[in-house]
XYZ file of C-alpha atoms in Angstrom:
430
model
C 6.699 11.738 9.126
C 6.749 15.524 9.990
C 10.077 16.771 9.868
C 12.165 20.105 11.371
C 15.613 20.598 11.067
C 17.232 23.025 13.225
C 20.279 24.063 15.835
C 17.700 24.537 18.491
C 20.542 26.520 20.677
C 18.597 27.016 22.765
C 15.051 25.860 22.068
C 12.973 28.994 22.514
C 9.293 30.109 22.225
C 9.524 30.297 18.476
C 11.005 26.761 18.000
C 7.874 25.783 20.450
C 5.857 27.111 17.778
C 7.029 25.157 15.121
C 6.809 21.686 16.893
C 3.144 22.904 17.637
C 2.479 23.248 13.996
C 4.200 19.799 13.246
C 1.793 18.431 16.038
C -1.295 19.848 14.615
C -0.324 18.138 11.048
C 0.601 14.999 12.909
C -2.718 14.560 14.783
C -4.542 14.724 11.434
C -2.052 12.199 9.752
C -1.127 9.957 12.653
C 2.551 10.709 11.926
C 5.214 11.609 14.362
C 7.102 15.029 14.783
C 10.863 14.247 14.185
C 13.736 17.041 14.642
C 16.680 16.754 12.669
C 19.053 18.194 14.978
C 22.538 19.573 13.991
C 25.394 18.035 16.009
C 28.955 19.183 16.420
C 28.725 22.411 14.438
C 25.501 24.759 14.107
C 24.236 25.281 10.382
C 26.181 28.552 10.542
C 29.350 26.595 10.961
C 29.877 27.438 14.694
C 30.084 25.247 17.764
C 27.145 25.227 19.757
C 26.233 27.021 23.110
C 24.399 23.880 24.512
C 25.679 20.564 23.804
C 23.658 17.852 21.809
C 22.218 16.072 24.699
C 20.811 19.109 26.243
C 19.158 20.530 23.005
C 17.877 17.087 22.181
C 15.996 17.091 25.618
C 14.627 20.449 25.019
C 13.304 19.359 21.757
C 11.485 16.342 23.346
C 10.047 18.395 26.049
C 8.627 20.789 23.711
C 6.798 18.065 22.222
C 8.651 16.387 19.412
C 8.637 12.673 19.299
C 11.929 11.871 18.216
C 15.583 13.270 17.490
C 17.706 12.584 14.721
C 21.422 13.643 14.878
C 22.980 15.223 11.839
C 26.646 15.533 12.171
C 29.842 15.627 9.923
C 28.630 18.306 7.630
C 29.009 21.953 9.057
C 32.421 22.152 9.394
C 33.098 20.871 6.036
C 30.299 22.019 3.774
C 28.475 25.452 2.655
C 24.859 25.718 3.002
C 24.782 25.108 -0.632
C 25.729 21.681 0.023
C 24.591 20.717 3.229
C 20.988 21.558 2.594
C 20.703 19.164 -0.368
C 22.189 16.363 2.010
C 19.925 17.078 4.952
C 16.869 17.218 2.762
C 17.571 14.259 0.780
C 18.381 12.330 4.194
C 14.605 13.450 5.460
C 12.884 12.417 2.118
C 14.739 9.060 2.655
C 13.536 8.637 6.105
C 10.100 8.900 4.962
C 9.361 12.637 5.790
C 6.178 13.819 3.839
C 5.981 17.292 5.573
C 8.150 20.078 6.577
C 7.788 22.781 8.871
C 9.543 26.111 8.901
C 9.222 29.722 9.790
C 9.669 32.778 7.708
C 9.157 36.688 7.846
C 5.571 38.093 7.952
C 3.551 38.516 5.167
C 5.091 35.483 3.352
C 3.134 32.893 1.506
C 4.059 29.419 0.429
C 3.110 30.127 -3.102
C 5.419 33.381 -3.062
C 8.211 31.400 -1.691
C 7.816 28.482 -4.074
C 7.688 30.768 -7.068
C 11.223 32.446 -6.099
C 12.559 28.733 -5.240
C 11.480 27.581 -8.579
C 13.986 30.039 -10.412
C 16.853 28.595 -8.497
C 15.686 25.181 -8.861
C 15.788 25.166 -12.426
C 19.167 26.608 -12.807
C 20.441 23.802 -10.228
C 22.684 25.822 -8.164
C 21.960 27.038 -4.611
C 25.045 28.917 -3.822
C 24.013 32.185 -5.653
C 20.814 33.163 -3.751
C 21.349 37.038 -3.281
C 22.132 38.018 0.482
C 19.498 40.865 0.400
C 16.396 38.516 -0.610
C 14.239 38.056 2.348
C 13.836 34.549 3.818
C 16.829 33.603 1.364
C 17.624 30.383 3.516
C 13.948 29.495 3.294
C 13.911 30.057 -0.277
C 16.914 27.670 -0.512
C 15.041 24.927 1.107
C 12.000 25.186 -1.048
C 14.593 25.203 -4.262
C 16.254 22.072 -3.326
C 13.053 20.455 -2.345
C 11.924 20.854 -5.967
C 15.271 19.921 -7.259
C 15.234 16.656 -5.573
C 11.807 15.583 -7.103
C 13.690 14.310 -9.939
C 15.513 11.717 -7.877
C 12.607 10.728 -5.515
C 9.618 11.530 -7.669
C 8.227 13.085 -4.367
C 8.901 15.977 -2.374
C 8.012 17.285 1.138
C 4.901 19.325 1.689
C 6.109 22.687 3.129
C 4.285 24.368 6.088
C 5.549 27.950 6.618
C 4.426 29.724 9.789
C 5.432 33.452 10.819
C 8.309 33.947 12.921
C 7.587 34.358 16.383
C 7.983 38.272 17.433
C 8.235 39.307 21.094
C 9.083 42.995 20.678
C 11.365 41.653 17.839
C 12.297 38.642 16.081
C 13.600 35.994 18.809
C 17.195 35.385 18.120
C 19.247 32.382 19.353
C 22.414 34.458 19.078
C 21.070 37.320 21.335
C 19.849 34.917 23.852
C 23.324 33.467 23.930
C 24.967 36.797 24.520
C 22.532 37.908 27.076
C 23.203 34.754 29.177
C 26.917 34.932 28.451
C 26.986 38.812 29.748
C 24.959 38.099 32.616
C 27.496 35.931 34.071
C 25.917 32.697 32.625
C 22.622 33.177 34.567
C 19.258 33.363 32.422
C 18.255 37.097 32.760
C 14.606 38.353 33.131
C 14.376 39.308 29.364
C 15.625 36.056 28.100
C 13.437 33.864 30.519
C 10.474 35.562 28.665
C 10.913 34.022 25.599
C 12.134 30.471 27.107
C 9.802 27.569 27.718
C 10.663 26.487 31.509
C 11.856 23.186 30.325
C 14.687 24.943 28.422
C 15.424 27.177 31.420
C 15.926 24.070 33.614
C 18.208 22.269 31.195
C 20.239 25.382 30.708
C 20.598 26.019 34.292
C 21.439 22.196 34.748
C 24.062 22.491 32.055
C 25.812 25.616 33.226
C 26.107 24.280 36.846
C 27.683 20.937 35.278
C 30.069 22.902 33.335
C 28.515 21.337 29.836
C 27.236 24.856 28.645
C 28.700 27.077 27.152
C 30.364 24.933 24.450
C 33.587 26.747 22.998
C 36.013 26.431 20.281
C 39.307 24.764 20.854
C 41.489 28.203 20.861
C 44.739 26.490 21.565
C 44.616 23.968 18.464
C 43.167 26.965 16.150
C 46.069 29.518 17.216
C 48.740 27.026 17.148
C 47.871 25.752 13.561
C 47.477 29.560 12.548
C 51.063 30.622 14.076
C 52.961 27.427 12.840
C 51.634 26.226 9.318
C 53.414 27.148 6.260
C 51.474 28.679 3.405
C 51.491 25.249 1.512
C 50.166 23.633 4.738
C 47.292 26.001 4.905
C 46.602 25.922 1.479
C 45.472 22.111 1.960
C 42.971 22.983 4.589
C 39.388 23.472 3.113
C 37.864 27.181 2.972
C 41.245 28.974 2.904
C 41.845 31.000 -0.249
C 45.068 32.712 -1.079
C 44.126 35.955 0.220
C 42.958 34.449 3.761
C 46.218 32.381 4.026
C 48.374 35.584 3.408
C 46.349 37.347 5.900
C 46.813 34.701 8.419
C 50.754 34.650 7.791
C 50.729 38.488 8.065
C 49.013 38.795 11.411
C 50.873 36.365 13.336
C 50.985 35.723 16.407
C 47.398 34.788 17.270
C 46.555 34.543 21.004
C 42.678 35.564 21.045
C 39.786 34.969 18.942
C 39.356 38.729 17.741
C 42.945 38.534 16.343
C 41.387 35.246 14.265
C 38.470 37.284 13.165
C 40.378 40.180 12.021
C 42.587 38.136 9.891
C 39.634 36.675 7.842
C 37.977 40.255 7.768
C 41.163 41.687 6.169
C 40.973 38.938 3.563
C 37.401 39.652 2.700
C 35.690 36.860 4.474
C 31.932 37.702 5.747
C 31.089 36.138 9.293
C 29.421 33.013 7.824
C 32.415 32.070 5.558
C 34.812 32.814 8.466
C 32.950 30.490 11.096
C 33.524 27.835 8.244
C 37.145 28.601 7.903
C 37.879 28.790 11.505
C 35.887 25.207 11.972
C 37.979 23.704 9.055
C 40.967 24.891 11.025
C 39.874 23.597 14.142
C 39.086 20.041 12.733
C 41.878 20.285 10.089
C 39.477 19.581 7.299
C 41.410 18.964 3.937
C 40.464 19.767 0.457
C 40.588 16.336 -0.447
C 38.272 15.403 2.463
C 35.732 17.832 1.329
C 36.142 16.685 -2.364
C 35.772 13.027 -1.549
C 32.518 13.793 0.663
C 31.031 15.908 -2.250
C 31.821 13.275 -4.728
C 29.940 10.612 -2.573
C 26.944 12.470 -2.577
C 27.400 13.502 -6.241
C 27.065 9.568 -6.721
C 23.920 9.387 -4.861
C 22.419 12.150 -7.334
C 21.863 14.698 -4.429
C 24.539 17.342 -5.661
C 23.041 19.752 -8.146
C 25.021 19.822 -11.535
C 26.395 23.335 -11.602
C 27.835 22.556 -7.934
C 29.553 19.344 -8.845
C 33.293 19.202 -8.532
C 33.826 18.909 -12.134
C 31.689 21.762 -12.792
C 33.733 23.856 -10.356
C 37.028 22.765 -12.336
C 35.578 23.769 -15.575
C 34.378 27.220 -14.377
C 38.165 27.831 -13.425
C 39.121 26.477 -16.777
C 36.812 28.458 -18.768
C 37.679 31.782 -16.765
C 41.485 31.208 -17.339
C 40.806 30.860 -21.013
C 39.144 34.208 -21.347
C 41.248 35.792 -23.434
C 40.706 33.028 -26.201
C 37.044 34.122 -25.718
C 37.766 37.998 -25.866
C 35.842 38.209 -22.717
C 36.891 40.071 -19.103
C 36.938 37.604 -15.980
C 33.827 38.789 -14.917
C 32.102 38.187 -18.164
C 33.587 35.007 -18.437
C 31.955 33.979 -14.999
C 28.523 35.214 -16.052
C 28.857 33.342 -19.500
C 29.792 30.001 -17.766
C 26.962 30.173 -15.213
C 24.615 30.508 -18.282
C 25.366 27.233 -19.379
C 28.125 27.317 -21.824
C 29.624 24.072 -23.029
C 33.686 23.880 -23.289
C 35.364 23.750 -26.203
C 38.180 21.662 -24.862
C 38.310 19.797 -21.584
C 39.973 21.361 -18.701
C 43.838 20.222 -18.162
C 43.827 18.085 -15.219
C 47.659 17.609 -15.132
C 50.652 20.021 -16.356
C 54.039 20.952 -15.445
C 55.477 24.293 -14.157
C 59.073 25.566 -14.315
C 61.172 26.394 -11.246
C 63.705 29.237 -10.351
C 66.224 27.274 -8.342
C 70.165 27.156 -8.129
C 72.311 24.336 -9.551
C 73.117 23.066 -6.059
C 69.428 22.789 -5.019
C 68.778 20.793 -8.407
C 70.912 18.207 -7.176
C 69.082 17.642 -3.957
C 65.844 16.918 -5.878
C 64.530 13.674 -6.969
C 61.705 12.525 -9.142
C 58.764 11.641 -7.025
C 59.282 14.305 -4.090
C 56.202 15.767 -2.941
C 55.824 19.597 -3.667
C 53.359 21.892 -1.557
C 51.651 24.638 -3.864
C 50.986 27.907 -2.526
C 50.658 31.709 -3.307
C 53.437 33.825 -1.727
C 53.329 37.053 -0.075
C 53.857 38.699 -3.580
C 50.713 37.118 -5.116
C 53.037 34.816 -7.157
C 52.430 30.769 -7.371
C 55.229 29.049 -5.802
C 55.982 25.429 -4.241
C 57.824 24.203 -1.440
C 59.803 20.936 -1.435
C 61.222 19.389 1.613
C 64.349 17.359 1.018
C 66.778 15.573 3.478
C 68.914 18.481 3.872
C 66.758 21.547 3.822
C 63.259 23.020 2.201
C 63.479 24.596 -1.147
C 60.952 27.175 -2.008
C 60.628 28.726 -5.602
C 58.280 30.524 -7.740
C 56.695 28.407 -10.430
C 56.941 29.430 -14.204
C 53.434 28.973 -15.789
C 52.064 30.455 -19.033
C 49.455 33.167 -17.908
C 46.307 31.332 -18.730
C 47.572 28.475 -16.615
C 48.660 30.521 -13.876
C 45.154 32.157 -13.630
C 43.664 28.482 -13.953
C 45.807 27.274 -10.808
C 45.155 30.276 -8.916
C 41.316 29.811 -9.563
C 41.603 26.361 -8.275
C 43.522 27.281 -5.114
C 40.813 29.819 -4.203
C 38.040 27.443 -4.897
C 37.995 26.188 -1.258
C 37.691 22.497 -1.853
C 39.679 21.293 -5.034
C 43.044 19.982 -3.912
C 46.144 20.354 -5.941
C 48.762 17.636 -5.849
C 52.101 18.283 -7.247
C 55.452 16.244 -7.407
C 58.904 16.629 -8.859
C 59.755 15.227 -12.192
C 62.970 15.142 -13.934
C 62.691 15.783 -17.834
C 65.457 16.318 -20.335
C 65.424 20.321 -20.117
C 65.457 19.890 -16.463
C 63.339 19.694 -13.367
C 59.699 20.406 -13.459
C 56.927 20.513 -10.799
C 54.050 18.015 -12.211
C 50.920 19.537 -11.092
C 47.550 17.361 -10.806
C 44.092 18.721 -10.040
C 41.894 16.977 -8.045
């Protein structure tokens, strides 16, 4: 089986070239060309312009034999996690060859050499942004990594990206159609096969194209959720949450993007965070998903949940190792072994008044968050009111907790406990 993984939003002549390359291989081997088509959200975590059925029809009209949907990943996981899952799916389905496109003057040996460096490290989230063809390199690296599990890997066939006065961009195609009042302009029609144009026009007429975000749901959650509630959502760190609170009230999408830009989020992470808000993806949901693939041996060692917690623990203990936070991160990435395991349950003190103490009971849930001043705090809902309080923690434990909150998918569970020396918050990691 010859596999191609794609968004195809929409299928253009560059995609047709990919399928044709797959057909040439299939004619020699007697295999079929199968498109693994992302469904629900694109690989870049955005809603699709053309719906799944339209893109499936485009792929089949362009020469594919079969289309397999890939869904449930791209509003929950970064590419560092979704790519291993997608490649494993293809290998398990029997794919022997994989076709992709890269920039000009790129050879398979060159990509393989670069990919092997990352495969050896066992981490695919740190590929430099300025590295040409970084996404293709990630696919190569994961293919190398998964050989240990399957004892086989796909043969990669890389063709040059099709250029027609510049690289053909799906994003640019979509923009030009929208700006042309949802009609396919001449310059776009030149880079699209006739079958794609017909399917697009049909979808536009029927109102299924373009797809859009549920802006009403997103803005409602960003306008009303508390800091502790937002902290439960995946891919929102403390800076993003405080920027969201500060920028209320939201009505338009540019306001939403501005909030994440203030927090230092780039375009890809912003789209993922917005998708997580739209689908209300919790950190626990993402953690459980990653854990399920860990059990299957698909997640690289340095990206496993326990490793993410260990990294936060090591960096929080940097004074013990006489290291700066940056040096601690670098040392951990080189494969340092911990002298003592991470603390997964610990207590924090509170600053509350005596009449509030009387309202608290063991077992009450406490929401953890970072307040507007950057201090760790908790929120406890009682029958009478909502009690908020900064938390008292040793410096290293405060750093550890803050790093976990900013990890994007490590959930923090906290409850009230009554002890001899007073009320405490019992914090459980993961």
